[in-house]
Short mmCIF file of C-alpha atoms in Angstrom, two decimals:
data_model
loop_
_atom_site.label_atom_id
_atom_site.label_comp_id
_atom_site.label_asym_id
_atom_site.label_seq_id
_atom_site.Cartn_x
_atom_site.Cartn_y
_atom_site.Cartn_z
CA ASP A 1 -5.31 2.44 -26.37
CA ILE A 2 -2.71 -0.32 -26.14
CA PHE A 3 -4.87 -3.41 -26.56
CA LYS A 4 -6.74 -2.96 -29.85
CA ASN A 5 -8.01 -6.56 -29.98
CA PRO A 6 -11.74 -6.49 -29.09
CA LYS A 7 -11.38 -10.08 -27.82
CA SER A 8 -8.84 -9.03 -25.19
CA PRO A 9 -10.23 -9.32 -21.64
CA ILE A 10 -8.52 -6.06 -20.70
CA ASP A 11 -8.60 -2.51 -22.06
CA LEU A 12 -5.39 -0.71 -21.17
CA LYS A 13 -5.21 3.07 -21.25
CA VAL A 14 -2.05 5.14 -20.87
CA THR A 15 -2.10 8.87 -20.11
CA VAL A 16 1.07 10.93 -20.35
CA ALA A 17 1.14 14.50 -19.05
CA GLY A 18 3.77 17.07 -19.90
CA LEU A 19 4.88 19.91 -22.14
CA ASP A 20 4.87 19.83 -25.95
CA LEU A 21 4.56 16.07 -26.16
CA ARG A 22 3.22 16.40 -29.71
CA GLY A 23 6.07 18.63 -30.83
CA LYS A 24 3.91 21.60 -31.81
CA GLN A 25 5.58 24.19 -29.61
CA LYS A 26 9.09 25.60 -29.58
CA VAL A 27 9.94 24.18 -26.17
CA PRO A 28 11.70 20.96 -25.16
CA ALA A 29 9.30 18.03 -24.79
CA THR A 30 8.92 17.26 -21.09
CA ILE A 31 7.15 14.31 -19.47
CA LYS A 32 5.80 15.30 -16.06
CA GLY A 33 3.66 12.33 -15.16
CA ILE A 34 2.06 9.11 -16.36
CA CYS A 35 -1.03 7.12 -15.49
CA ILE A 36 -1.88 3.54 -16.54
CA SER A 37 -5.46 2.30 -16.23
CA PHE A 38 -6.73 -1.26 -16.71
CA TYR A 39 -10.40 -2.02 -17.40
CA TYR A 40 -11.42 -5.67 -16.91
CA LYS A 41 -14.32 -6.49 -19.22
CA GLU A 42 -15.34 -9.69 -17.42
CA SER A 43 -16.06 -7.90 -14.14
CA ASP A 44 -16.79 -4.40 -15.51
CA ALA A 45 -14.17 -3.05 -13.10
CA ALA A 46 -10.99 -1.00 -13.26
CA MET A 47 -7.58 -0.94 -11.65
CA LEU A 48 -5.27 2.04 -11.38
CA MET A 49 -2.10 0.14 -12.24
CA TYR A 50 0.42 2.96 -12.12
CA LEU A 51 0.49 6.67 -11.37
CA ALA A 52 3.75 8.58 -11.13
CA VAL A 53 4.78 12.22 -11.22
CA ASP A 54 8.33 13.48 -11.68
CA PRO A 55 9.53 14.79 -8.29
CA ALA A 56 10.31 18.14 -9.91
CA TYR A 57 6.58 18.70 -10.60
CA ARG A 58 4.92 17.26 -7.49
CA THR A 59 3.82 20.64 -6.17
CA GLU A 60 1.62 21.38 -9.19
CA GLY A 61 -1.29 19.09 -8.27
CA LEU A 62 -0.56 16.89 -11.27
CA GLY A 63 -1.03 13.64 -9.36
CA ASN A 64 -4.56 14.60 -8.39
CA ALA A 65 -5.27 15.73 -11.95
CA LEU A 66 -4.06 12.39 -13.34
CA PHE A 67 -6.19 10.53 -10.80
CA LYS A 68 -9.29 12.48 -11.84
CA HIS A 69 -8.46 11.78 -15.47
CA HIS A 70 -8.18 8.08 -14.61
CA ASN A 71 -11.72 8.22 -13.23
CA SER A 72 -12.97 9.80 -16.46
CA VAL A 73 -11.12 7.26 -18.58
CA VAL A 74 -12.41 4.16 -16.79
CA ILE A 75 -16.07 5.24 -16.71
CA ALA A 76 -15.88 6.09 -20.41
CA THR A 77 -14.23 2.74 -21.14
CA ALA A 78 -16.87 0.89 -19.14
CA ARG A 79 -19.66 2.60 -21.08
CA ALA A 80 -17.92 1.87 -24.38
CA ASN A 81 -17.99 -1.82 -23.42
CA GLY A 82 -21.64 -1.73 -22.43
CA GLY A 83 -20.93 -1.60 -18.69
CA LYS A 84 -21.49 0.78 -15.80
CA LEU A 85 -18.22 0.27 -13.86
CA THR A 86 -18.91 -1.97 -10.87
CA GLY A 87 -15.70 -1.05 -9.08
CA SER A 88 -12.48 0.95 -9.25
CA TYR A 89 -9.41 -0.25 -7.35
CA ILE A 90 -5.72 0.14 -6.65
CA SER A 91 -3.27 -2.27 -5.02
CA MET A 92 -0.12 -1.19 -3.21
CA GLN A 93 2.50 -2.38 -0.77
CA ASP A 94 1.08 -2.99 2.70
CA PRO A 95 2.92 -0.57 5.04
CA GLN A 96 2.62 -3.15 7.83
CA LYS A 97 4.56 -5.82 5.92
CA PRO A 98 8.26 -6.04 4.98
CA LEU A 99 9.17 -4.41 1.70
CA THR A 100 9.74 -6.81 -1.15
CA PRO A 101 13.10 -6.71 -2.99
CA GLU A 102 11.26 -5.35 -6.05
CA HIS A 103 9.79 -2.50 -4.02
CA GLN A 104 13.15 -1.65 -2.49
CA LYS A 105 14.82 -1.64 -5.91
CA PHE A 106 12.27 0.13 -8.09
CA ASP A 107 9.98 2.12 -5.79
CA LYS A 108 11.43 4.62 -3.32
CA TYR A 109 8.08 6.13 -2.29
CA ASP A 110 7.08 5.46 1.32
CA PRO A 111 4.21 2.88 1.39
CA GLN A 112 2.38 4.61 4.26
CA LYS A 113 2.49 7.97 2.51
CA ARG A 114 1.12 6.36 -0.65
CA LEU A 115 -1.73 4.72 1.23
CA ASP A 116 -2.53 7.99 3.00
CA LYS A 117 -2.52 9.87 -0.30
CA TYR A 118 -5.06 7.57 -1.92
CA ALA A 119 -7.15 7.53 1.26
CA ALA A 120 -7.31 11.33 0.99
CA TRP A 121 -8.62 10.86 -2.55
CA GLY A 122 -11.45 8.66 -1.27
CA GLY A 123 -9.77 5.26 -1.28
CA GLN A 124 -11.01 2.75 1.30
CA GLN A 125 -9.06 -0.39 2.12
CA ILE A 126 -10.95 -3.60 1.35
CA PRO A 127 -11.38 -5.55 4.62
CA PHE A 128 -9.88 -8.84 3.51
CA ASP A 129 -6.56 -10.63 3.11
CA TYR A 130 -5.64 -9.49 -0.38
CA ILE A 131 -3.88 -12.22 -2.35
CA TYR A 132 -3.00 -12.11 -6.02
CA GLY A 133 -2.21 -15.14 -8.18
CA VAL A 134 -0.08 -15.44 -11.30
CA GLN A 135 0.14 -18.50 -13.53
CA ALA A 136 3.80 -19.53 -13.85
CA GLY A 137 4.11 -22.64 -15.96
CA ASN A 138 2.19 -25.43 -14.27
CA THR A 139 1.98 -23.65 -10.92
CA VAL A 140 0.26 -20.55 -9.54
CA GLU A 141 2.51 -18.12 -7.70
CA THR A 142 0.73 -16.02 -5.07
CA GLY A 143 1.62 -12.90 -3.11
CA ASP A 144 0.12 -11.26 -0.03
CA GLU A 145 2.39 -8.27 0.53
CA CYS A 146 -0.14 -5.74 -0.79
CA VAL A 147 -3.45 -4.21 0.20
CA LEU A 148 -6.38 -3.46 -2.08
CA MET A 149 -8.23 -0.15 -1.95
CA ALA A 150 -11.54 0.73 -3.59
CA PHE A 151 -12.55 4.17 -4.80
CA LYS A 152 -15.98 5.71 -4.95
CA HIS A 153 -17.79 5.35 -8.25
CA PRO A 154 -17.04 8.46 -10.37
CA VAL A 155 -20.75 9.03 -11.00
CA ASP A 156 -22.93 7.68 -8.17
CA GLY A 157 -20.35 7.84 -5.37
CA THR A 158 -20.86 4.25 -4.15
CA TYR A 159 -18.20 1.73 -3.15
CA PRO A 160 -18.22 -1.78 -4.64
CA SER A 161 -19.95 -4.61 -2.77
CA ARG A 162 -18.30 -7.78 -1.54
CA GLU A 163 -19.66 -9.70 -4.52
CA GLN A 164 -18.44 -7.10 -6.99
CA THR A 165 -14.96 -7.06 -5.46
CA LEU A 166 -14.62 -10.84 -5.53
CA LYS A 167 -15.79 -10.87 -9.13
CA PHE A 168 -13.10 -8.30 -9.88
CA MET A 169 -10.51 -10.43 -8.09
CA ARG A 170 -11.51 -13.40 -10.23
CA SER A 171 -10.97 -11.35 -13.39
CA LEU A 172 -7.64 -10.07 -12.00
CA TRP A 173 -6.38 -13.61 -11.41
CA ARG A 174 -7.66 -14.67 -14.83
CA GLY A 175 -5.86 -11.69 -16.34
CA TYR A 176 -2.67 -13.18 -14.89
CA GLY A 177 -3.38 -16.50 -16.60
CA VAL A 178 -5.15 -18.43 -13.81
CA GLU A 179 -8.06 -20.19 -15.50
CA GLU A 180 -10.19 -21.08 -12.45
CA PRO A 181 -9.16 -18.87 -9.54
CA GLU A 182 -12.06 -19.92 -7.32
CA LYS A 183 -10.62 -23.45 -7.13
CA HIS A 184 -7.28 -22.28 -5.75
CA PRO A 185 -6.86 -22.48 -1.94
CA ALA A 186 -5.33 -18.98 -1.76
CA PHE A 187 -8.29 -17.45 -3.61
CA GLN A 188 -10.70 -19.34 -1.33
CA LYS A 189 -8.83 -18.10 1.75
CA MET A 190 -9.03 -14.53 0.49
CA ALA A 191 -12.76 -14.79 -0.21
CA GLN A 192 -13.45 -16.29 3.23
CA SER A 193 -11.56 -13.47 4.94
CA TYR A 194 -13.81 -10.81 3.38
CA LYS A 195 -16.23 -9.60 6.04
CA LYS A 196 -17.99 -6.51 4.70
CA PRO A 197 -17.67 -3.76 2.05
CA PRO A 198 -15.42 -0.77 2.81
CA GLN A 199 -16.94 1.93 4.98
CA PRO A 200 -16.23 5.67 4.59
CA ARG A 201 -14.00 7.21 7.25
CA GLY A 202 -13.87 10.85 8.30
CA PRO A 203 -15.03 13.55 5.88
CA LYS A 204 -16.71 12.55 2.65
CA ALA A 205 -14.20 11.59 -0.01
CA LEU A 206 -13.65 13.99 -2.89
#
């Protein structure tokens, strides 16, 4: 747990996977992977903020194991806060849009491969124009270079509804300091572009 303050709107959980991370064995400590999960109390929803595995260990199935652990963490966190988990999401670079300078500098993983990987794990792209907003001084900076995917609920296997996703988006914007997201033109544009909840494609997701 990073945010210990019960008044914080977000619970942040960090999972580190590796060898002898507690120093109890006679082997060098090795970090193999890391997963960062956000739980937004206002919307009873979660975001997989970061999942990375060292390239040397990517054939061990660790990424999938960390993703499954993320699912366990966010449902447990939701229950601890009196919720049921109304949605579980991840945002990532849209493969159809130009890479941002930040992506080119810090993230070498191919955007299409990342999207395909999470789709294989049951992720469904939300059918709307995903826009995030960040309060920067007296202005709100927005970005539209990403897509938003939703995962099946870890327990009942359902995807979030349109209303649940927009409620999550409101809490996401508020988490970035925007007090009244629904009054911002970019948020309104995003909401108006949402047509229907994500539909499963192909075989049932894991």
